[in-house]
Amino acid sequence: MASTATSAALFCSNPISPKPAAIPCFSQTLALPSSFHGVRNAKPLVTRGPRSISSLETRHRTRIVARASRGLPLVGNEAPDFEAEAVFDQEFINVKLSEYIGKKYVILFFYPLDFTFVCPTEITAFSDRYEEFQKLNTEILGVSVDSVFSHLAWVQTDRKSGGLGDLKYPLISDLTKSISKSYDVLIPDQGIALRGLFIIDKEGVIQHSTINNLAIGRSVDETLRTLQALQHVQENPDEVCPAGWKPGEKSMKSDPKLSKEYFAAV
């Protein structure tokens, strides 16, 4: 299999110092499979069982609540909890997803590997827009299968050289690949994650997910818009958001008669 080699200088850390010392330790060569550049290896499709759908009728509307079969972490299910080591502000920290429950929304996104190509454009784009998510009481968490040492080296690399520079949110190490597996984004034969993104509400429920193939970067604008729509319908449970809805635009009542007010106005 053809591959592209990318070298990343890793660093040793001082376990006593509050900040890891940036001392070159060794170099590691990352062999990228040829499929990394766009398409994962073709595999026979595995058909999952149908998702169960239950409806709850109220006086004014009908709500449909989807629950994924087999406990898979799909939309409508509780987000799998995890605790892992991460890099933030050039320090090693521990991140536990459940610590955000009841406090904040979470944007959890996976990317394939450090020191690659599309990945830094996404990671820095989310960091540059961090304050907008913060105003919506939302934390951002990035995850890859790399070690915290690789994360640290990448953060310490200037953006103009393909690095990240300082980030405003943690980068989590999923070295065991257990988090990627639990969110069903791991490509087993390549050992890396697809570009999965999950919006988790304050109750710890996954309300949105997207999964891109390796060559396709994600949109911060669309993630922000979807988060705003989610928060709107949770604050206004008798309303739903039509296609492309943005804050300030007219929403819709989820009722056969009342919804006509929206259609009559557009």
mmCIF file of C-alpha atoms in Angstrom:
data_model
loop_
_atom_site.group_PDB
_atom_site.id
_atom_site.type_symbol
_atom_site.label_atom_id
_atom_site.label_comp_id
_atom_site.label_asym_id
_atom_site.label_seq_id
_atom_site.Cartn_x
_atom_site.Cartn_y
_atom_site.Cartn_z
ATOM 1 C CA MET A 1 0.000 0.000 0.000
ATOM 2 C CA ALA A 2 1.346 3.410 -0.965
ATOM 3 C CA SER A 3 1.912 5.745 1.946
ATOM 4 C CA THR A 4 3.129 9.213 2.774
ATOM 5 C CA ALA A 5 5.595 9.671 5.638
ATOM 6 C CA THR A 6 5.226 12.663 7.935
ATOM 7 C CA SER A 7 7.776 13.255 10.704
ATOM 8 C CA ALA A 8 6.788 14.803 14.043
ATOM 9 C CA ALA A 9 9.285 15.815 16.724
ATOM 10 C CA LEU A 10 7.972 14.773 20.133
ATOM 11 C CA PHE A 11 8.965 16.181 23.489
ATOM 12 C CA CYS A 12 9.713 14.830 26.975
ATOM 13 C CA SER A 13 7.869 16.284 29.955
ATOM 14 C CA ASN A 14 9.009 17.013 33.489
ATOM 15 C CA PRO A 15 6.508 15.296 35.840
ATOM 16 C CA ILE A 16 7.357 17.731 38.651
ATOM 17 C CA SER A 17 7.061 20.984 36.704
ATOM 18 C CA PRO A 18 3.515 22.350 36.242
ATOM 19 C CA LYS A 19 4.319 22.890 32.601
ATOM 20 C CA PRO A 20 6.016 20.208 30.450
ATOM 21 C CA ALA A 21 9.544 21.145 29.458
ATOM 22 C CA ALA A 22 9.975 21.496 25.736
ATOM 23 C CA ILE A 23 12.985 19.223 25.461
ATOM 24 C CA PRO A 24 13.318 17.305 22.177
ATOM 25 C CA CYS A 25 13.101 13.637 23.051
ATOM 26 C CA PHE A 26 12.837 11.636 19.855
ATOM 27 C CA SER A 27 11.377 11.723 16.387
ATOM 28 C CA GLN A 28 8.557 9.561 15.193
ATOM 29 C CA THR A 29 7.639 8.846 11.589
ATOM 30 C CA LEU A 30 3.927 8.581 10.940
ATOM 31 C CA ALA A 31 3.105 6.372 7.972
ATOM 32 C CA LEU A 32 -0.116 7.591 6.410
ATOM 33 C CA PRO A 33 -2.085 5.037 4.359
ATOM 34 C CA SER A 34 -2.847 6.098 0.819
ATOM 35 C CA SER A 35 -6.558 6.085 1.652
ATOM 36 C CA PHE A 36 -5.919 8.850 4.206
ATOM 37 C CA HIS A 37 -5.926 11.351 1.371
ATOM 38 C CA GLY A 38 -9.622 10.939 0.695
ATOM 39 C CA VAL A 39 -11.334 7.573 0.761
ATOM 40 C CA ARG A 40 -11.295 4.878 3.398
ATOM 41 C CA ASN A 41 -10.748 1.326 2.205
ATOM 42 C CA ALA A 42 -13.894 -0.117 0.705
ATOM 43 C CA LYS A 43 -15.563 -2.722 2.887
ATOM 44 C CA PRO A 44 -18.825 -4.643 2.496
ATOM 45 C CA LEU A 45 -21.665 -2.708 4.054
ATOM 46 C CA VAL A 46 -22.949 -4.027 7.372
ATOM 47 C CA THR A 47 -26.689 -3.493 7.748
ATOM 48 C CA ARG A 48 -27.803 -2.519 11.228
ATOM 49 C CA GLY A 49 -31.255 -3.262 12.525
ATOM 50 C CA PRO A 50 -33.940 -0.586 12.219
ATOM 51 C CA ARG A 51 -33.989 2.168 14.785
ATOM 52 C CA SER A 52 -36.983 2.123 17.064
ATOM 53 C CA ILE A 53 -39.171 5.217 16.917
ATOM 54 C CA SER A 54 -41.711 6.043 19.570
ATOM 55 C CA SER A 55 -44.154 8.975 19.461
ATOM 56 C CA LEU A 56 -45.518 10.983 22.364
ATOM 57 C CA GLU A 57 -48.678 12.899 21.576
ATOM 58 C CA THR A 58 -49.431 16.084 23.436
ATOM 59 C CA ARG A 59 -52.370 18.432 23.228
ATOM 60 C CA HIS A 60 -50.789 20.709 20.641
ATOM 61 C CA ARG A 61 -48.122 18.648 18.939
ATOM 62 C CA THR A 62 -46.558 15.251 18.271
ATOM 63 C CA ARG A 63 -42.961 14.628 19.283
ATOM 64 C CA ILE A 64 -40.883 11.854 17.791
ATOM 65 C CA VAL A 65 -38.043 10.565 19.935
ATOM 66 C CA ALA A 66 -35.477 8.364 18.189
ATOM 67 C CA ARG A 67 -33.427 5.871 20.172
ATOM 68 C CA ALA A 68 -30.574 4.011 18.539
ATOM 69 C CA SER A 69 -30.593 0.220 18.641
ATOM 70 C CA ARG A 70 -27.836 -1.793 20.364
ATOM 71 C CA GLY A 71 -26.916 1.222 22.484
ATOM 72 C CA LEU A 72 -24.903 2.806 19.681
ATOM 73 C CA PRO A 73 -23.960 6.454 20.369
ATOM 74 C CA LEU A 74 -26.246 7.955 17.763
ATOM 75 C CA VAL A 75 -28.519 10.981 17.950
ATOM 76 C CA GLY A 76 -31.021 10.736 20.783
ATOM 77 C CA ASN A 77 -28.817 8.525 22.961
ATOM 78 C CA GLU A 78 -26.732 9.403 25.975
ATOM 79 C CA ALA A 79 -23.169 10.286 25.002
ATOM 80 C CA PRO A 80 -20.642 7.645 26.117
ATOM 81 C CA ASP A 81 -18.645 9.028 29.029
ATOM 82 C CA PHE A 82 -14.858 8.991 29.015
ATOM 83 C CA GLU A 83 -11.900 10.252 31.005
ATOM 84 C CA ALA A 84 -8.644 10.879 29.182
ATOM 85 C CA GLU A 85 -5.419 12.872 29.199
ATOM 86 C CA ALA A 86 -5.324 16.047 27.116
ATOM 87 C CA VAL A 87 -3.156 19.046 26.291
ATOM 88 C CA PHE A 88 -4.416 22.521 27.136
ATOM 89 C CA ASP A 89 -2.423 25.740 27.551
ATOM 90 C CA GLN A 90 0.730 23.620 26.943
ATOM 91 C CA GLU A 91 -0.004 21.533 30.046
ATOM 92 C CA PHE A 92 -1.212 17.968 30.502
ATOM 93 C CA ILE A 93 -4.692 17.816 32.042
ATOM 94 C CA ASN A 94 -7.426 15.231 32.566
ATOM 95 C CA VAL A 95 -10.759 15.659 30.814
ATOM 96 C CA LYS A 96 -13.922 13.834 31.866
ATOM 97 C CA LEU A 97 -16.996 14.318 29.707
ATOM 98 C CA SER A 98 -19.488 13.798 32.547
ATOM 99 C CA GLU A 99 -18.068 16.830 34.374
ATOM 100 C CA TYR A 100 -19.828 19.028 31.800
ATOM 101 C CA ILE A 101 -23.230 17.397 32.323
ATOM 102 C CA GLY A 102 -25.725 19.828 33.788
ATOM 103 C CA LYS A 103 -23.366 22.714 33.112
ATOM 104 C CA LYS A 104 -22.486 23.097 29.428
ATOM 105 C CA TYR A 105 -23.180 21.943 25.913
ATOM 106 C CA VAL A 106 -20.233 20.160 24.314
ATOM 107 C CA ILE A 107 -18.901 20.113 20.750
ATOM 108 C CA LEU A 108 -16.913 16.867 20.572
ATOM 109 C CA PHE A 109 -15.026 16.364 17.317
ATOM 110 C CA PHE A 110 -12.624 13.685 16.116
ATOM 111 C CA TYR A 111 -9.852 14.098 13.567
ATOM 112 C CA PRO A 112 -7.492 11.475 12.064
ATOM 113 C CA LEU A 113 -3.916 12.454 13.011
ATOM 114 C CA ASP A 114 -1.638 15.229 14.221
ATOM 115 C CA PHE A 115 0.802 16.828 11.770
ATOM 116 C CA THR A 116 -1.417 16.250 8.770
ATOM 117 C CA PHE A 117 -3.169 18.492 6.264
ATOM 118 C CA VAL A 118 -6.903 19.203 6.626
ATOM 119 C CA CYS A 119 -6.819 18.668 10.398
ATOM 120 C CA PRO A 120 -4.997 21.885 11.416
ATOM 121 C CA THR A 121 -7.395 23.995 9.340
ATOM 122 C CA GLU A 122 -10.351 22.619 11.306
ATOM 123 C CA ILE A 123 -8.693 22.728 14.720
ATOM 124 C CA THR A 124 -7.517 26.325 14.398
ATOM 125 C CA ALA A 125 -10.844 27.429 12.868
ATOM 126 C CA PHE A 126 -12.721 26.205 15.952
ATOM 127 C CA SER A 127 -10.172 27.879 18.212
ATOM 128 C CA ASP A 128 -10.488 31.200 16.358
ATOM 129 C CA ARG A 129 -14.275 31.106 16.879
ATOM 130 C CA TYR A 130 -14.134 29.805 20.451
ATOM 131 C CA GLU A 131 -15.643 32.942 22.017
ATOM 132 C CA GLU A 132 -18.802 32.524 19.934
ATOM 133 C CA PHE A 133 -19.310 29.043 21.357
ATOM 134 C CA GLN A 134 -18.444 30.252 24.845
ATOM 135 C CA LYS A 135 -21.283 32.811 24.646
ATOM 136 C CA LEU A 136 -23.611 29.859 23.988
ATOM 137 C CA ASN A 137 -22.362 28.074 27.129
ATOM 138 C CA THR A 138 -20.563 25.480 25.037
ATOM 139 C CA GLU A 139 -17.191 23.757 25.422
ATOM 140 C CA ILE A 140 -15.171 22.380 22.504
ATOM 141 C CA LEU A 141 -13.152 19.167 22.773
ATOM 142 C CA GLY A 142 -10.889 17.795 20.017
ATOM 143 C CA VAL A 143 -9.872 14.114 19.927
ATOM 144 C CA SER A 144 -7.392 12.025 17.946
ATOM 145 C CA VAL A 145 -5.538 8.757 18.463
ATOM 146 C CA ASP A 146 -2.212 10.588 18.948
ATOM 147 C CA SER A 147 -0.377 10.831 22.276
ATOM 148 C CA VAL A 148 -0.365 13.946 24.440
ATOM 149 C CA PHE A 149 3.323 14.338 23.534
ATOM 150 C CA SER A 150 2.422 14.612 19.854
ATOM 151 C CA HIS A 151 -0.390 17.055 20.713
ATOM 152 C CA LEU A 152 2.076 19.165 22.699
ATOM 153 C CA ALA A 153 4.634 19.225 19.898
ATOM 154 C CA TRP A 154 1.941 20.283 17.421
ATOM 155 C CA VAL A 155 0.699 23.087 19.671
ATOM 156 C CA GLN A 156 4.287 24.292 20.056
ATOM 157 C CA THR A 157 4.659 24.459 16.268
ATOM 158 C CA ASP A 158 3.839 27.748 14.543
ATOM 159 C CA ARG A 159 0.774 27.829 12.295
ATOM 160 C CA LYS A 160 2.812 28.978 9.317
ATOM 161 C CA SER A 161 4.796 25.764 9.612
ATOM 162 C CA GLY A 162 1.712 23.549 9.715
ATOM 163 C CA GLY A 163 1.335 23.696 13.487
ATOM 164 C CA LEU A 164 -1.521 24.822 15.701
ATOM 165 C CA GLY A 165 -0.057 27.454 17.984
ATOM 166 C CA ASP A 166 -1.947 28.069 21.221
ATOM 167 C CA LEU A 167 -5.484 26.683 21.271
ATOM 168 C CA LYS A 168 -8.418 27.816 23.394
ATOM 169 C CA TYR A 169 -9.729 24.307 24.090
ATOM 170 C CA PRO A 170 -8.214 20.904 24.987
ATOM 171 C CA LEU A 171 -6.886 18.292 22.565
ATOM 172 C CA ILE A 172 -7.612 14.834 23.959
ATOM 173 C CA SER A 173 -5.405 11.783 23.464
ATOM 174 C CA ASP A 174 -7.272 8.613 22.480
ATOM 175 C CA LEU A 175 -4.155 6.474 22.276
ATOM 176 C CA THR A 176 -6.090 3.292 23.162
ATOM 177 C CA LYS A 177 -8.733 4.184 20.526
ATOM 178 C CA SER A 178 -11.467 3.425 23.058
ATOM 179 C CA ILE A 179 -13.195 6.815 22.681
ATOM 180 C CA SER A 180 -13.211 6.602 18.886
ATOM 181 C CA LYS A 181 -14.677 3.106 19.130
ATOM 182 C CA SER A 182 -17.399 4.152 21.547
ATOM 183 C CA TYR A 183 -18.489 6.935 19.190
ATOM 184 C CA ASP A 184 -18.359 4.573 16.194
ATOM 185 C CA VAL A 185 -15.917 6.684 14.161
ATOM 186 C CA LEU A 186 -12.829 4.444 14.248
ATOM 187 C CA ILE A 187 -11.539 2.894 11.006
ATOM 188 C CA PRO A 188 -10.277 -0.390 12.519
ATOM 189 C CA ASP A 189 -7.868 -1.427 9.757
ATOM 190 C CA GLN A 190 -6.197 2.014 9.734
ATOM 191 C CA GLY A 191 -6.347 2.780 13.441
ATOM 192 C CA ILE A 192 -7.539 6.372 12.941
ATOM 193 C CA ALA A 193 -10.868 8.161 13.313
ATOM 194 C CA LEU A 194 -13.099 9.621 10.644
ATOM 195 C CA ARG A 195 -14.042 13.291 10.974
ATOM 196 C CA GLY A 196 -16.912 12.768 13.394
ATOM 197 C CA LEU A 197 -18.563 15.699 15.178
ATOM 198 C CA PHE A 198 -21.146 15.448 17.947
ATOM 199 C CA ILE A 199 -23.209 18.120 19.687
ATOM 200 C CA ILE A 200 -24.044 17.000 23.214
ATOM 201 C CA ASP A 201 -26.626 18.920 25.238
ATOM 202 C CA LYS A 202 -26.450 19.793 28.931
ATOM 203 C CA GLU A 203 -28.286 16.580 29.822
ATOM 204 C CA GLY A 204 -25.545 14.539 28.165
ATOM 205 C CA VAL A 205 -27.651 13.491 25.143
ATOM 206 C CA ILE A 206 -26.241 13.519 21.605
ATOM 207 C CA GLN A 207 -28.483 15.874 19.634
ATOM 208 C CA HIS A 208 -26.486 16.104 16.411
ATOM 209 C CA SER A 209 -23.755 14.182 14.613
ATOM 210 C CA THR A 210 -21.911 14.424 11.324
ATOM 211 C CA ILE A 211 -19.205 12.124 9.988
ATOM 212 C CA ASN A 212 -17.022 13.203 7.064
ATOM 213 C CA ASN A 213 -14.550 11.082 5.166
ATOM 214 C CA LEU A 214 -10.891 11.885 5.630
ATOM 215 C CA ALA A 215 -10.397 14.497 2.906
ATOM 216 C CA ILE A 216 -13.441 16.653 3.736
ATOM 217 C CA GLY A 217 -13.111 19.417 6.309
ATOM 218 C CA ARG A 218 -16.044 20.549 8.446
ATOM 219 C CA SER A 219 -17.772 23.929 8.661
ATOM 220 C CA VAL A 220 -17.573 25.941 11.886
ATOM 221 C CA ASP A 221 -20.434 28.117 10.626
ATOM 222 C CA GLU A 222 -22.751 25.127 10.190
ATOM 223 C CA THR A 223 -21.778 23.680 13.563
ATOM 224 C CA LEU A 224 -22.559 27.006 15.224
ATOM 225 C CA ARG A 225 -25.865 27.330 13.363
ATOM 226 C CA THR A 226 -26.930 23.809 14.334
ATOM 227 C CA LEU A 227 -26.042 24.480 17.977
ATOM 228 C CA GLN A 228 -28.124 27.681 17.912
ATOM 229 C CA ALA A 229 -31.074 25.809 16.405
ATOM 230 C CA LEU A 230 -30.773 23.088 19.035
ATOM 231 C CA GLN A 231 -30.761 25.593 21.865
ATOM 232 C CA HIS A 232 -33.739 27.421 20.338
ATOM 233 C CA VAL A 233 -35.962 24.337 20.172
ATOM 234 C CA GLN A 234 -34.942 23.238 23.661
ATOM 235 C CA GLU A 235 -35.893 26.658 25.003
ATOM 236 C CA ASN A 236 -39.085 26.683 22.890
ATOM 237 C CA PRO A 237 -40.326 23.066 22.915
ATOM 238 C CA ASP A 238 -43.448 23.864 20.866
ATOM 239 C CA GLU A 239 -41.319 25.087 17.949
ATOM 240 C CA VAL A 240 -39.111 23.466 15.302
ATOM 241 C CA CYS A 241 -36.497 25.029 13.027
ATOM 242 C CA PRO A 242 -36.953 24.835 9.238
ATOM 243 C CA ALA A 243 -34.130 24.373 6.749
ATOM 244 C CA GLY A 244 -31.263 26.825 7.120
ATOM 245 C CA TRP A 245 -32.831 28.512 10.172
ATOM 246 C CA LYS A 246 -30.690 31.150 11.906
ATOM 247 C CA PRO A 247 -31.328 33.165 15.085
ATOM 248 C CA GLY A 248 -33.836 35.951 14.472
ATOM 249 C CA GLU A 249 -35.579 34.124 11.642
ATOM 250 C CA LYS A 250 -39.100 32.738 11.875
ATOM 251 C CA SER A 251 -39.450 29.246 13.319
ATOM 252 C CA MET A 252 -42.340 26.835 12.867
ATOM 253 C CA LYS A 253 -44.980 25.294 15.139
ATOM 254 C CA SER A 254 -44.929 21.507 15.037
ATOM 255 C CA ASP A 255 -48.658 21.269 14.408
ATOM 256 C CA PRO A 256 -50.533 20.585 11.130
ATOM 257 C CA LYS A 257 -52.656 23.733 11.466
ATOM 258 C CA LEU A 258 -50.301 26.118 13.256
ATOM 259 C CA SER A 259 -47.436 25.316 10.873
ATOM 260 C CA LYS A 260 -49.436 27.016 8.101
ATOM 261 C CA GLU A 261 -48.577 30.361 9.719
ATOM 262 C CA TYR A 262 -44.956 29.753 8.755
ATOM 263 C CA PHE A 263 -45.710 28.631 5.211
ATOM 264 C CA ALA A 264 -48.017 31.582 4.665
ATOM 265 C CA ALA A 265 -45.280 34.002 5.738
ATOM 266 C CA VAL A 266 -42.473 32.679 3.490
#
